[in-house]
Amino acid sequence: MPNTPSPRADHDDNSLAADWRRNLVEAGPEAAQVLAALAETGAAEMAVHFYQVMMGDPRASRLLSHEQVRTRLQPAMQRWVNGLLRATPDDVEGLIAAQRVIGDVHARVGIPVDLVTRGTRVLKQRLFQSIATLAGHGQVAHAAVASLTASFDMALEGMTLAYSNARERSSRTDAAYRLFSLVQNVGTERERQRALLLDWENTLLYALASQCDTAGFQSLAGSEFGLWFTHKGVPSFGESAETRQICELIGEIDDALQQTLHDENDARVRATQLQDIRGRVSQVRSLLGMLFERIGELDAGCDTLTNLLNRRFLPTVLRREIELAAKSQSSFAVLLLDLDHFKTINDEHGHEVGDRALQHVATILGQFTRGSDYVFRYGGEEFVVVLVAVDEPQALVIANSLCRRVAESPVVLANGGGLDITTSIGVAVHDGHPDYERVMARADAAMYQAKKRGRNRVVLADGSLPEAPERIALQRS
């Protein structure tokens, strides 16, 4: 569904455009010439100054790397400053559209509004000094300062409006996501996670009782239960005292486990420590039961044909994975799968067989990914898999396995026959960029290359891949 502006947004844009045009007209041609001359000589220096201020704040430096600033953001800022300084009344519609895009990106990345306003404030101060140097302190200089101030303020207003709308949409989606909780069958999921936790505990007991080598024993945080809770449980249940307590208990269990397995040789002390670990595991189990009792089954966000998640919650999932990757210095990967020759399947065998093929692939994706991973029907014959806590080699192994399993598993037809299908898969490993649209764009470009190279294959995204044509942004869904 297209993300079209609301009537309120249209009204706000029209009002902003009228004010902006009036400001540029009232400034007069001489002030416009001063600002255009400033663009010629100072836009590049202003961009450097802006990011020097921004990167001095630890919040910005956590979101942005110096390489990203140098290669992409400073040139973009230079174009932005240049656009404002050279603006004419005929440019206003385009300028407002550009501010809307910038505000959307800031919302996706999570750039704090106060950082942006601080950056524009210091830019204006530097530009005022440059105007005084260039035009003195006469009437023309004052008109240039007034026009520049109004243009910056109105650009910031347009950004903030888009930012607020985007964050409001995200908040609504995040709330719906927590309600939906990604747990279509609460009872089954509750028992599954309890069983995984019990299995981890029993494996630990067996390892200690049999006195086998425990050096490589899996931590609770890295176990299948731990990955599920971190990547699905917390966003499903929502941040609460219980989820925070479970996270703290998992950390305490792993710290105690490290000491018990590697630092303590006295059998009696180890037994005491083990009882303490089991007590904490019991607390986790109890808290988990309380959390499951609070949630119910909801269908919103579920694709009715495949019973997978639909793309509604994909931005929410990607935002969280980016946050987790930044906090833990880990990574994740996005797989974008497209069934090969799907139109031919529908044309030659009918839409019922096409639907059966989609359900068949959805089943394979659900069976051969981990419980902590996410599987979405992205739209049409496309699927997205978000692989949590993986590096590039691991992501490629999983992607190639899925590609092979689809090719080796014909769709069973109503007459008992089989229909061979294949899929093209693009793989993108998160590269540290805070905008989730980037990892999706890279996966999409890689999938497009898999199609071009003959289909039924996996292609890894890298910097040399061209953009896929006509890519639809997530925010437009």
CSV table of C-alpha atoms in Angstrom, one decimal, residues 184 301-311 339 342 354-366 375-383:
chain,number,residue,atom,x,y,z
A,184,GLN,CA,1.1,-17.3,16.2
A,301,GLY,CA,0.7,-9.0,10.3
A,302,CYS,CA,0.4,-12.6,9.1
A,303,ASP,CA,0.3,-13.5,5.5
A,304,THR,CA,-2.9,-15.6,5.1
A,305,LEU,CA,-1.6,-17.8,2.3
A,306,THR,CA,1.7,-18.9,3.8
A,307,ASN,CA,1.2,-18.1,7.5
A,308,LEU,CA,4.5,-16.2,7.5
A,309,LEU,CA,4.9,-12.7,8.6
A,310,ASN,CA,4.1,-10.1,6.0
A,311,ARG,CA,6.3,-7.1,5.3
A,339,LEU,CA,10.9,-17.9,-7.1
A,342,PHE,CA,6.8,-17.9,-11.2
A,354,GLY,CA,1.3,-21.1,-7.9
A,355,ASP,CA,-0.2,-20.7,-4.4
A,356,ARG,CA,0.8,-24.3,-3.6
A,357,ALA,CA,4.4,-23.4,-4.7
A,358,LEU,CA,4.5,-20.4,-2.4
A,359,GLN,CA,3.2,-22.5,0.5
A,360,HIS,CA,5.8,-25.2,-0.2
A,361,VAL,CA,8.7,-22.7,-0.2
A,362,ALA,CA,7.3,-21.1,3.0
A,363,THR,CA,7.4,-24.5,4.7
A,364,ILE,CA,11.0,-25.1,3.6
A,365,LEU,CA,12.1,-21.7,4.9
A,366,GLY,CA,10.3,-22.3,8.2
A,375,VAL,CA,10.9,-15.4,7.7
A,376,PHE,CA,8.6,-13.0,5.8
A,377,ARG,CA,6.5,-13.2,2.7
A,378,TYR,CA,7.8,-9.9,1.2
A,379,GLY,CA,5.2,-9.8,-1.6
A,380,GLY,CA,4.2,-11.8,-4.7
A,381,GLU,CA,6.8,-14.6,-5.1
A,382,GLU,CA,9.4,-12.9,-2.9
A,383,PHE,CA,10.4,-13.9,0.6
